mmCIF file of C-alpha atoms in Angstrom:
data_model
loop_
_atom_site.group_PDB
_atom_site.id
_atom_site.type_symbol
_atom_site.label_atom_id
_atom_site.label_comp_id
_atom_site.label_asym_id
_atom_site.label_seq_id
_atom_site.Cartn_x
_atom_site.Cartn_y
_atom_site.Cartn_z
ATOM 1 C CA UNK A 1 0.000 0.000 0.000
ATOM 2 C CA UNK A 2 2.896 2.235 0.987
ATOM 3 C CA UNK A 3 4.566 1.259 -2.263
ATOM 4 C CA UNK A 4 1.562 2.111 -4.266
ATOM 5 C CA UNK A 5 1.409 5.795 -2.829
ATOM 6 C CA UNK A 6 5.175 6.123 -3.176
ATOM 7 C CA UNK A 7 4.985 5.185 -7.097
ATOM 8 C CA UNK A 8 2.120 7.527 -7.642
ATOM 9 C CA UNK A 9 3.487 10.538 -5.759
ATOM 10 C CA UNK A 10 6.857 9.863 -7.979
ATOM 11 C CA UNK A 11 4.950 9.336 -11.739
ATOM 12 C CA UNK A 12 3.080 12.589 -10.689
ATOM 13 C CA UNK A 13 6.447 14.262 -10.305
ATOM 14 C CA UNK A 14 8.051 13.067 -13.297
ATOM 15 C CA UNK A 15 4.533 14.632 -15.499
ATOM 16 C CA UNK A 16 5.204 17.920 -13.511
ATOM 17 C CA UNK A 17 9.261 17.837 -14.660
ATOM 18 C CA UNK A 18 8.624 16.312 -18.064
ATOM 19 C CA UNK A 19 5.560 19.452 -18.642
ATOM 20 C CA UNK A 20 7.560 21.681 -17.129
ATOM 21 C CA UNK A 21 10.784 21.592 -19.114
ATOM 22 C CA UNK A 22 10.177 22.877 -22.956
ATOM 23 C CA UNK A 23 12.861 20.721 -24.586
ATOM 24 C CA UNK A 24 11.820 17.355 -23.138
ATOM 25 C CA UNK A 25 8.345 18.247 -24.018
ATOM 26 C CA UNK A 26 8.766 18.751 -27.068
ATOM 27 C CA UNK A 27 10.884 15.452 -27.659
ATOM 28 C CA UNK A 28 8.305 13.603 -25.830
ATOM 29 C CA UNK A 29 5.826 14.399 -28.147
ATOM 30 C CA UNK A 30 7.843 14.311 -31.522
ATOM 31 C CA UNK A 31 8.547 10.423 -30.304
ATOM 32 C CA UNK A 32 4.451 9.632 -29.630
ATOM 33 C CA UNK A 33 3.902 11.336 -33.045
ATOM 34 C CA UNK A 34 6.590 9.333 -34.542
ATOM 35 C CA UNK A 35 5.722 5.952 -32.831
ATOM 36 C CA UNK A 36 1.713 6.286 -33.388
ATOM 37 C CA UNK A 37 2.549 7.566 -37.288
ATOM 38 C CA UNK A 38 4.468 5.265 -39.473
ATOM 39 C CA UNK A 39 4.550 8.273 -42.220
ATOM 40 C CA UNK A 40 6.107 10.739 -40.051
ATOM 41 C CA UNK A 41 9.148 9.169 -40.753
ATOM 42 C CA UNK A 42 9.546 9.816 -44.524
ATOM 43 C CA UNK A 43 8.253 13.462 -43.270
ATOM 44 C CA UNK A 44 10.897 13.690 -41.166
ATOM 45 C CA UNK A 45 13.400 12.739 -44.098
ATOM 46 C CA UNK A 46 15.223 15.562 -45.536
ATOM 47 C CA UNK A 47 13.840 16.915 -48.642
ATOM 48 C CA UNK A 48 16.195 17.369 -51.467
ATOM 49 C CA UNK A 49 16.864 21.653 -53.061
ATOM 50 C CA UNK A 50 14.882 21.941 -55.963
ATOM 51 C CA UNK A 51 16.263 23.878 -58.825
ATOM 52 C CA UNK A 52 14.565 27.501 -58.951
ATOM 53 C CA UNK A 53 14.661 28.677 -62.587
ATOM 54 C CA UNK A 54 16.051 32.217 -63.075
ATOM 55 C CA UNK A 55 14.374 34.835 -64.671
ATOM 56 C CA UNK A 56 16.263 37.191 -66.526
ATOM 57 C CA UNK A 57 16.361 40.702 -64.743
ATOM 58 C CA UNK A 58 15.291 43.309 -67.066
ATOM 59 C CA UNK A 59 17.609 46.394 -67.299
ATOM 60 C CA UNK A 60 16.743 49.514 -64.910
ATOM 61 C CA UNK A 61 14.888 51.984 -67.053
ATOM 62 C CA UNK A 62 17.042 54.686 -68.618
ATOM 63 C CA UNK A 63 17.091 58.396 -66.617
ATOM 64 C CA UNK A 64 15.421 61.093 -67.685
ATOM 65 C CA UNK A 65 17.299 64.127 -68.297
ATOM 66 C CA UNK A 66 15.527 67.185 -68.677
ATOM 67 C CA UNK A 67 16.371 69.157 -71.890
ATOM 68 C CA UNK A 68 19.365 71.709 -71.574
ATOM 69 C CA UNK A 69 18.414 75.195 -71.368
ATOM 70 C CA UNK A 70 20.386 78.094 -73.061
ATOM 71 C CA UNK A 71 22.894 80.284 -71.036
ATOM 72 C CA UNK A 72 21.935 83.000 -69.637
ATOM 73 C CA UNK A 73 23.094 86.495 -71.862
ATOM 74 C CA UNK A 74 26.065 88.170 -69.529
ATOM 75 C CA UNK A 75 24.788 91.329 -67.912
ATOM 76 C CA UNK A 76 24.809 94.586 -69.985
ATOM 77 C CA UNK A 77 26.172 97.643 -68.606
ATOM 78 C CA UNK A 78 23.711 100.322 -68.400
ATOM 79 C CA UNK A 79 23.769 103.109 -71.605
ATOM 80 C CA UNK A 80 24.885 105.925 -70.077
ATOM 81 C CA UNK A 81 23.769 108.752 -72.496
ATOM 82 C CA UNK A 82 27.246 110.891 -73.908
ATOM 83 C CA UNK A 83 28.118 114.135 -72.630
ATOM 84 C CA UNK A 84 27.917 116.655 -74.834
ATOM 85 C CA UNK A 85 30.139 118.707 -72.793
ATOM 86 C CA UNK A 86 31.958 118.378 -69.714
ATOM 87 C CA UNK A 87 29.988 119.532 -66.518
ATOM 88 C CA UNK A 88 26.547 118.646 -68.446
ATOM 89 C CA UNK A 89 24.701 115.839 -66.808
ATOM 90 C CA UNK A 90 23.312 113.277 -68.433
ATOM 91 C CA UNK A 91 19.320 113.416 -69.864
ATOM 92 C CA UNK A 92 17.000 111.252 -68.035
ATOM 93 C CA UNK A 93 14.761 109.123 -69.439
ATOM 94 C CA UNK A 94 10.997 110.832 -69.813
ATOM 95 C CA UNK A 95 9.252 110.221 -66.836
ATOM 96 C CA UNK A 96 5.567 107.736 -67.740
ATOM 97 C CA UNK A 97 3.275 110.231 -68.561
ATOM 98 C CA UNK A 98 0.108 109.915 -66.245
ATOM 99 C CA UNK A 99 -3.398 108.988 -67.724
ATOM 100 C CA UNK A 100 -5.387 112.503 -67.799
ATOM 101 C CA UNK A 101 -8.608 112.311 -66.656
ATOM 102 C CA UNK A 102 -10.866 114.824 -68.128
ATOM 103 C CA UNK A 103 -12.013 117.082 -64.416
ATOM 104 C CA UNK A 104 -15.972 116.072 -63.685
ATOM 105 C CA UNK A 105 -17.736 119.202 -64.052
ATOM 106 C CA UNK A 106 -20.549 120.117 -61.237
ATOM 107 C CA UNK A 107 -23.954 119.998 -62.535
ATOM 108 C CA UNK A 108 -25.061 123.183 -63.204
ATOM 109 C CA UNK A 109 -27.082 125.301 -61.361
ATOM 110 C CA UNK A 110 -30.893 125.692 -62.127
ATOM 111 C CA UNK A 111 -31.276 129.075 -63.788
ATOM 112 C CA UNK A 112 -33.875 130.653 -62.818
ATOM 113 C CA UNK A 113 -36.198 132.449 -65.173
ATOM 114 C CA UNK A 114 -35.488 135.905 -65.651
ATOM 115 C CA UNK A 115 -38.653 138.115 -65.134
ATOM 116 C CA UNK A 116 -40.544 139.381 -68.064
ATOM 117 C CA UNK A 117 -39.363 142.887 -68.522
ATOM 118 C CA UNK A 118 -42.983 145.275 -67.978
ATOM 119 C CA UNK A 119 -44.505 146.634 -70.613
ATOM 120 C CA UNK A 120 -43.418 149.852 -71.924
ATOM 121 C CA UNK A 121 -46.377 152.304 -71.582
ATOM 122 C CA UNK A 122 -47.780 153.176 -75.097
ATOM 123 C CA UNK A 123 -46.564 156.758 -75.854
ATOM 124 C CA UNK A 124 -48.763 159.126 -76.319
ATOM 125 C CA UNK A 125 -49.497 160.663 -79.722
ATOM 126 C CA UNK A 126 -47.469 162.859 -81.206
ATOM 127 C CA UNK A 127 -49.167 166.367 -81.162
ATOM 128 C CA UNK A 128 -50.106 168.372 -84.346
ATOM 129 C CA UNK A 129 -48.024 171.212 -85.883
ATOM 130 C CA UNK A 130 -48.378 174.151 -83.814
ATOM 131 C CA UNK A 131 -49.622 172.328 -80.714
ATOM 132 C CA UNK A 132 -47.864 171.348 -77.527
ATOM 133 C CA UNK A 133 -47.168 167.798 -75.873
ATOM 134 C CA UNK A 134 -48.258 166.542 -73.282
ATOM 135 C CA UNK A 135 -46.102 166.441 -70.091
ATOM 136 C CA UNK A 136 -45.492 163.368 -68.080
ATOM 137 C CA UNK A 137 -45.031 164.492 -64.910
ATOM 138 C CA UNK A 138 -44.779 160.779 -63.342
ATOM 139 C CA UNK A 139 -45.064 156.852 -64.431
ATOM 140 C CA UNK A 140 -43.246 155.691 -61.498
ATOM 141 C CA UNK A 141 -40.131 153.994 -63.332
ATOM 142 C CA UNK A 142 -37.703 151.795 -61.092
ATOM 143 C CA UNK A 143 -34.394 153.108 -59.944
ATOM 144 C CA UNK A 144 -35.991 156.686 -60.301
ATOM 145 C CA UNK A 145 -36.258 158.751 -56.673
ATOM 146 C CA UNK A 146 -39.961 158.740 -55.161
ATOM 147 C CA UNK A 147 -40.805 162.312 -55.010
ATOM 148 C CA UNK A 148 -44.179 161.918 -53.854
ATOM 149 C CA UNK A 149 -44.520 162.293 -49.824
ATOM 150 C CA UNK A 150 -47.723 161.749 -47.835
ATOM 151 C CA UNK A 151 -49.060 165.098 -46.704
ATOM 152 C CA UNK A 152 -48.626 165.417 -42.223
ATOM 153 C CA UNK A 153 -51.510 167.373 -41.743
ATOM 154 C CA UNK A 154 -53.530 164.553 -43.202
ATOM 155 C CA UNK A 155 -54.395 161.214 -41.919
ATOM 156 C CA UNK A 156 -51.410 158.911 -42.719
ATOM 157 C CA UNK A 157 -50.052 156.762 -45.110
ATOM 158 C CA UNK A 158 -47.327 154.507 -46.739
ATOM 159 C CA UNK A 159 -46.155 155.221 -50.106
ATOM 160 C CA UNK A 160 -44.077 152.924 -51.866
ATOM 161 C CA UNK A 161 -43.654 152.048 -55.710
ATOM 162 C CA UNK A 162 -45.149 148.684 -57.105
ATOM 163 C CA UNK A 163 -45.315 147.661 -60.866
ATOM 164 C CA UNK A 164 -44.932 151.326 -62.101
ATOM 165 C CA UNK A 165 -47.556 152.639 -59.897
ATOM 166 C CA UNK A 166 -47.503 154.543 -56.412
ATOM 167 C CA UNK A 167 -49.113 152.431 -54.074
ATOM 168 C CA UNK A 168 -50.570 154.606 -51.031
ATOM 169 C CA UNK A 169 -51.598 152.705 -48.082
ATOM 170 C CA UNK A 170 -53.692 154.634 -45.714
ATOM 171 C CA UNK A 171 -53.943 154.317 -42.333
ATOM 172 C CA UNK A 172 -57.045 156.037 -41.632
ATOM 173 C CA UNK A 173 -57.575 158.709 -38.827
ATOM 174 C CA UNK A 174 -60.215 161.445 -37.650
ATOM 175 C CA UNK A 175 -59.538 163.315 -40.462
ATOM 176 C CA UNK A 176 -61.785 163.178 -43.424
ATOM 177 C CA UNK A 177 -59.265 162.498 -46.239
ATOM 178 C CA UNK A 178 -55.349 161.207 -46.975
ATOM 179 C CA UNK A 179 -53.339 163.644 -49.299
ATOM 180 C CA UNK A 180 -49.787 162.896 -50.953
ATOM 181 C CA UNK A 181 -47.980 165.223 -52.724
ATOM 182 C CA UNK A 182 -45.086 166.471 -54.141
ATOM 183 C CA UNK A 183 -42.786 170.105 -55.343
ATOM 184 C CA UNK A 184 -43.290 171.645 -58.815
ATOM 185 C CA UNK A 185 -42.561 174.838 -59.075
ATOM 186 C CA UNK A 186 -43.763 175.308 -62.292
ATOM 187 C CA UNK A 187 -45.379 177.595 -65.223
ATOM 188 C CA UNK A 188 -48.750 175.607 -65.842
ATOM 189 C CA UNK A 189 -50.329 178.629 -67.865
ATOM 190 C CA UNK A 190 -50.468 176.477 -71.496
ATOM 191 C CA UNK A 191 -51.542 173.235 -69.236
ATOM 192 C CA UNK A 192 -55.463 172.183 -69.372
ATOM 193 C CA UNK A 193 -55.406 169.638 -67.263
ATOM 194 C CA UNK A 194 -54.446 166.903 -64.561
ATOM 195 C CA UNK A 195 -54.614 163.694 -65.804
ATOM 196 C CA UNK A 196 -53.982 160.228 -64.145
ATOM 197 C CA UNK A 197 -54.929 156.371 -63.494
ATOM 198 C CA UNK A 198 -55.733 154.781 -60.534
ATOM 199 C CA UNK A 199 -56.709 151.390 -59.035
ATOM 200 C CA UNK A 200 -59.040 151.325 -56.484
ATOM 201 C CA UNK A 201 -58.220 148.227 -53.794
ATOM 202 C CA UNK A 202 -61.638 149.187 -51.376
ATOM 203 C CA UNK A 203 -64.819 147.699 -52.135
ATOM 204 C CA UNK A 204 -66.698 151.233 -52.328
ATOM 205 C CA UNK A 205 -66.244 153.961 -54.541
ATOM 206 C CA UNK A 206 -64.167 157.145 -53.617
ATOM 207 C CA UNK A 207 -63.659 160.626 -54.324
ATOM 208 C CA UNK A 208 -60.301 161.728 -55.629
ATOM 209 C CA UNK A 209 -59.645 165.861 -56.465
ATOM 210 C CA UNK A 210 -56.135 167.773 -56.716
ATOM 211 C CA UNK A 211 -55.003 170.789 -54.910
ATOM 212 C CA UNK A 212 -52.278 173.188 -55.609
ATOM 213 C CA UNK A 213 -49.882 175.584 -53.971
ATOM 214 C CA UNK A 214 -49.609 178.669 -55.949
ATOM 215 C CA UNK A 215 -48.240 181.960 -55.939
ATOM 216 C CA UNK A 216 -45.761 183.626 -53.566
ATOM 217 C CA UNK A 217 -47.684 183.013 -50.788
ATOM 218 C CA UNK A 218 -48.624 179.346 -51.757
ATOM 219 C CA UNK A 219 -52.141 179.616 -51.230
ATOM 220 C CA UNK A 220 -54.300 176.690 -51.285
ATOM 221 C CA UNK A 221 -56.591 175.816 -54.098
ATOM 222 C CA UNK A 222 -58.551 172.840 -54.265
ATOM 223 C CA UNK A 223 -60.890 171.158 -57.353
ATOM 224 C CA UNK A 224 -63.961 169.829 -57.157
ATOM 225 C CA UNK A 225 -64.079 165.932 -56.214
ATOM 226 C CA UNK A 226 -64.042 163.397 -58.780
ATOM 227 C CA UNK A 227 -65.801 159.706 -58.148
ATOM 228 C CA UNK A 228 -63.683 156.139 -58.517
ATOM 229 C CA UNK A 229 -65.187 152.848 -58.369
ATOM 230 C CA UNK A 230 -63.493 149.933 -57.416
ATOM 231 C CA UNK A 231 -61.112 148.844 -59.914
ATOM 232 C CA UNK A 232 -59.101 150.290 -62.467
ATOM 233 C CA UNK A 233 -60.070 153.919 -64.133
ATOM 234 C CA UNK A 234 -58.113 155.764 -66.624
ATOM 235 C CA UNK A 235 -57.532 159.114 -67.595
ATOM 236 C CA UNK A 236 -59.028 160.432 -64.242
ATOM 237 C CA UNK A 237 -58.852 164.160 -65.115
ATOM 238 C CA UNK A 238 -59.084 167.903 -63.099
ATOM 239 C CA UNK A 239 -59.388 171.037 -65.342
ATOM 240 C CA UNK A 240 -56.704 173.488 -64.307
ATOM 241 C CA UNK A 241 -59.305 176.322 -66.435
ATOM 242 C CA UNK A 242 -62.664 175.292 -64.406
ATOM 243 C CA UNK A 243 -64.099 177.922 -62.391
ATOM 244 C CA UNK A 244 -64.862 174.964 -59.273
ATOM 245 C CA UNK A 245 -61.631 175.084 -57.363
ATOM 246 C CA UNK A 246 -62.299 176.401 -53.521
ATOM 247 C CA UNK A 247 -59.421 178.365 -51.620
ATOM 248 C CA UNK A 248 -59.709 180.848 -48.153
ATOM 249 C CA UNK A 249 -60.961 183.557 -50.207
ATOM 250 C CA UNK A 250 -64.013 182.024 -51.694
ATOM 251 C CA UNK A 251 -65.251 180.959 -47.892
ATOM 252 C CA UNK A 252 -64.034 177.497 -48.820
ATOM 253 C CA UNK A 253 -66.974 176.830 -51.910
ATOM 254 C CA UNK A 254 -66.164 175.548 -54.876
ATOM 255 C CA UNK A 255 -66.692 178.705 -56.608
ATOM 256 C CA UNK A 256 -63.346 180.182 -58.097
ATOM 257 C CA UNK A 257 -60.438 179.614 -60.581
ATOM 258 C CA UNK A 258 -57.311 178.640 -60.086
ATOM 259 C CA UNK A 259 -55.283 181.915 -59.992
ATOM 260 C CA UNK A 260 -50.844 182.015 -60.311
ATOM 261 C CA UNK A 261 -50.836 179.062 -62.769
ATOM 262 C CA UNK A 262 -47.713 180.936 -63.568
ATOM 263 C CA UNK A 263 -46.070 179.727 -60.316
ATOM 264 C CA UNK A 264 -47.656 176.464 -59.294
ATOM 265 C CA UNK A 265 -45.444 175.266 -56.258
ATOM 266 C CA UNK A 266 -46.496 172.165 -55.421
ATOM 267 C CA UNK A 267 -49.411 169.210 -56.600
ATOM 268 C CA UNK A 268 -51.413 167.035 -54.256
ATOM 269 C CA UNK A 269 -53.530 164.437 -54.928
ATOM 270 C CA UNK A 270 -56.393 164.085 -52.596
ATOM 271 C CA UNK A 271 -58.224 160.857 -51.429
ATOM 272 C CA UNK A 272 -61.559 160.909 -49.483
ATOM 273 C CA UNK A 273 -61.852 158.259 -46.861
ATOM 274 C CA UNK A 274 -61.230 157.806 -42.902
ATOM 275 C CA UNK A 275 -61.419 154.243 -43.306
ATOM 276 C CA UNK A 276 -57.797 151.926 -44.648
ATOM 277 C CA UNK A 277 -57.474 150.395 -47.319
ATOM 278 C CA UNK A 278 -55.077 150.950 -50.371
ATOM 279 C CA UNK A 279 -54.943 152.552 -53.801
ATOM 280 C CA UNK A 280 -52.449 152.330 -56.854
ATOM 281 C CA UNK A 281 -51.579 155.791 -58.814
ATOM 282 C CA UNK A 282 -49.994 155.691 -62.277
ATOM 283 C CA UNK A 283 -48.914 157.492 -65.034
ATOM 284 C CA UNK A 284 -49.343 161.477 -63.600
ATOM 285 C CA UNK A 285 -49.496 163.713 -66.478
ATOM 286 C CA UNK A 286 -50.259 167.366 -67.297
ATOM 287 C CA UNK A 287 -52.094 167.442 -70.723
ATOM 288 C CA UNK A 288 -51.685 170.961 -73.117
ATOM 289 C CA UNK A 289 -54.294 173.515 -73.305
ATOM 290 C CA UNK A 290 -56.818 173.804 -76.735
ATOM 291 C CA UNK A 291 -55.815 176.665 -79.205
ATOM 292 C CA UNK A 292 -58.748 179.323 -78.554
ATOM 293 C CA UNK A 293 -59.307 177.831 -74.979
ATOM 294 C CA UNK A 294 -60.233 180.710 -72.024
ATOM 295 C CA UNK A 295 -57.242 181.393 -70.278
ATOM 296 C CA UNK A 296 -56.850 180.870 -66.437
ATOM 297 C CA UNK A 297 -55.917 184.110 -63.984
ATOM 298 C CA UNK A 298 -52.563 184.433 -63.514
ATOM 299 C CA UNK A 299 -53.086 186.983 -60.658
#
């Protein structure tokens, strides 16, 4: 029984050795193979070298060279332009003319439409052989001096030239009328009448009439009133010759001439109204007297 174990314990010791060394493992089991497989002896016979058939190796491909370029020119010197003289330098070459660009031009400015020029006023015919013209004494033409002033002892007014016409714009007051006037001092004695047109900016019809300063004491003389409607009226007219003027020493009626037509000193125009509004005055003239017509006192 002790034997037994003692023969065990020792075969399991010689597995463990015989596994546990590489080399005799591996002989152990090439000699099982061997000894259970007849043909692993012509296996294990040595095979003889076969002949290996040469191929011919083909020749490495030729290089390629890339083509030859030309050489390169030698540097030039640079030209230097010949002196004409000594001490001159030499010309440089033209510097590149710049591309000229034509300058943009600003658009222009909007011109604005120069105003019509006004109408001349038609002249006024040509008087016969023997007889005299008529005088224009005022048509109000720009860039000429106003002479015309509004009278103070009067209600007031603003004066002040529009489109060839004297615009009067009255203020109104207590006083019954608005007079504007202006110097003369003139000889009136072949004169007929006062003549003028005027535009009438109220809605009611005036009265208009002329006074004069006369003589060397300038006494006052004043004609009989005239209507205007609203509107425009021509050729508004005062005879100088009319026995209707008024002055101090006909008690203030309109019962006398006008007297020192000879030396007429001043001319007012005279507007009826306490109320304001505004009127337009144009083309003052002074028209001649008929041949044969009654003469006017000069005294």
């Amino acid at each position: 029984m002790r034997r037994t174990k003692r023969t065990g314990a020792g075969l399991i010791k010689l597995i463990v050795w015989v596994f546990a060394t590489p080399l005799v493992s591996a002989g152990l089991v090439a000699l099982v193979m061997v000894w259970t497989n007849p043909e692993a002896e012509r296996l294990s016979e040595p095979v003889p070298p076969r002949s290996i058939a040469t191929r011919p190796v083909p020749p490495p491909p030729a290089e390629k060279t890339a083509p030859r370029l030309p050489d390169p020119e030698p540097a030039q010197p640079p030209v230097v332009a010949a002196r004409d003289e000594p001490g001159q330098p030499a010309e440089l070459p033209a510097p590149e003319q710049e591309e000229e660009f034509a300058p943009v031009e600003p658009d222009p400015e909007p011109v604005e439409p120069e105003p019509e020029p006004e109408p001349e006023p038609e002249p006024e015919p040509e008087p016969e052989p023997g007889q005299a013209a008529t005088w224009v004494l005022d048509d109000f033409r720009p860039g000429v001096p106003l002479e015309w002033r509004a009278a103070p002892w009067e209600n007031p007014a603003k004066l002040h030239v529009v489109d060839r016409a004297l615009k009067v714009e009255m203020l109104g007051g207590a006083r019954d009328k608005t007079a504007v006037g202006r110097n003369l001092n003139m000889n009136l004695t072949d004169r007929s009448r006062v003549v003028f047109d005027v535009t009438n900016d109220m809605r009611h019809a005036l009265s208009f009439a002329v006074a004069l300063l006369v003589g060397p004491g300038s006494a006052y003389f004043e004609s009989a009133p005239v209507p205007v409607q609203p509107g425009l009226n021509e050729n508004i007219a005062f005879d100088l010759r009319a026995n209707t003027f008024k002055s101090a020493a006909s008690q203030w009626q309109h019962q006398v001439r006008l007297r020192h037509v000879d030396d007429v000193k001043s001319l007012y125009i005279l507007i009826y109204t306490r109320a304001k509004g505004s009127v337009a005055i144009r083309n003052v003239r002074l028209t001649p007297a008929e041949p044969g017509a009654e003469g006017t006192a000069h005294d």
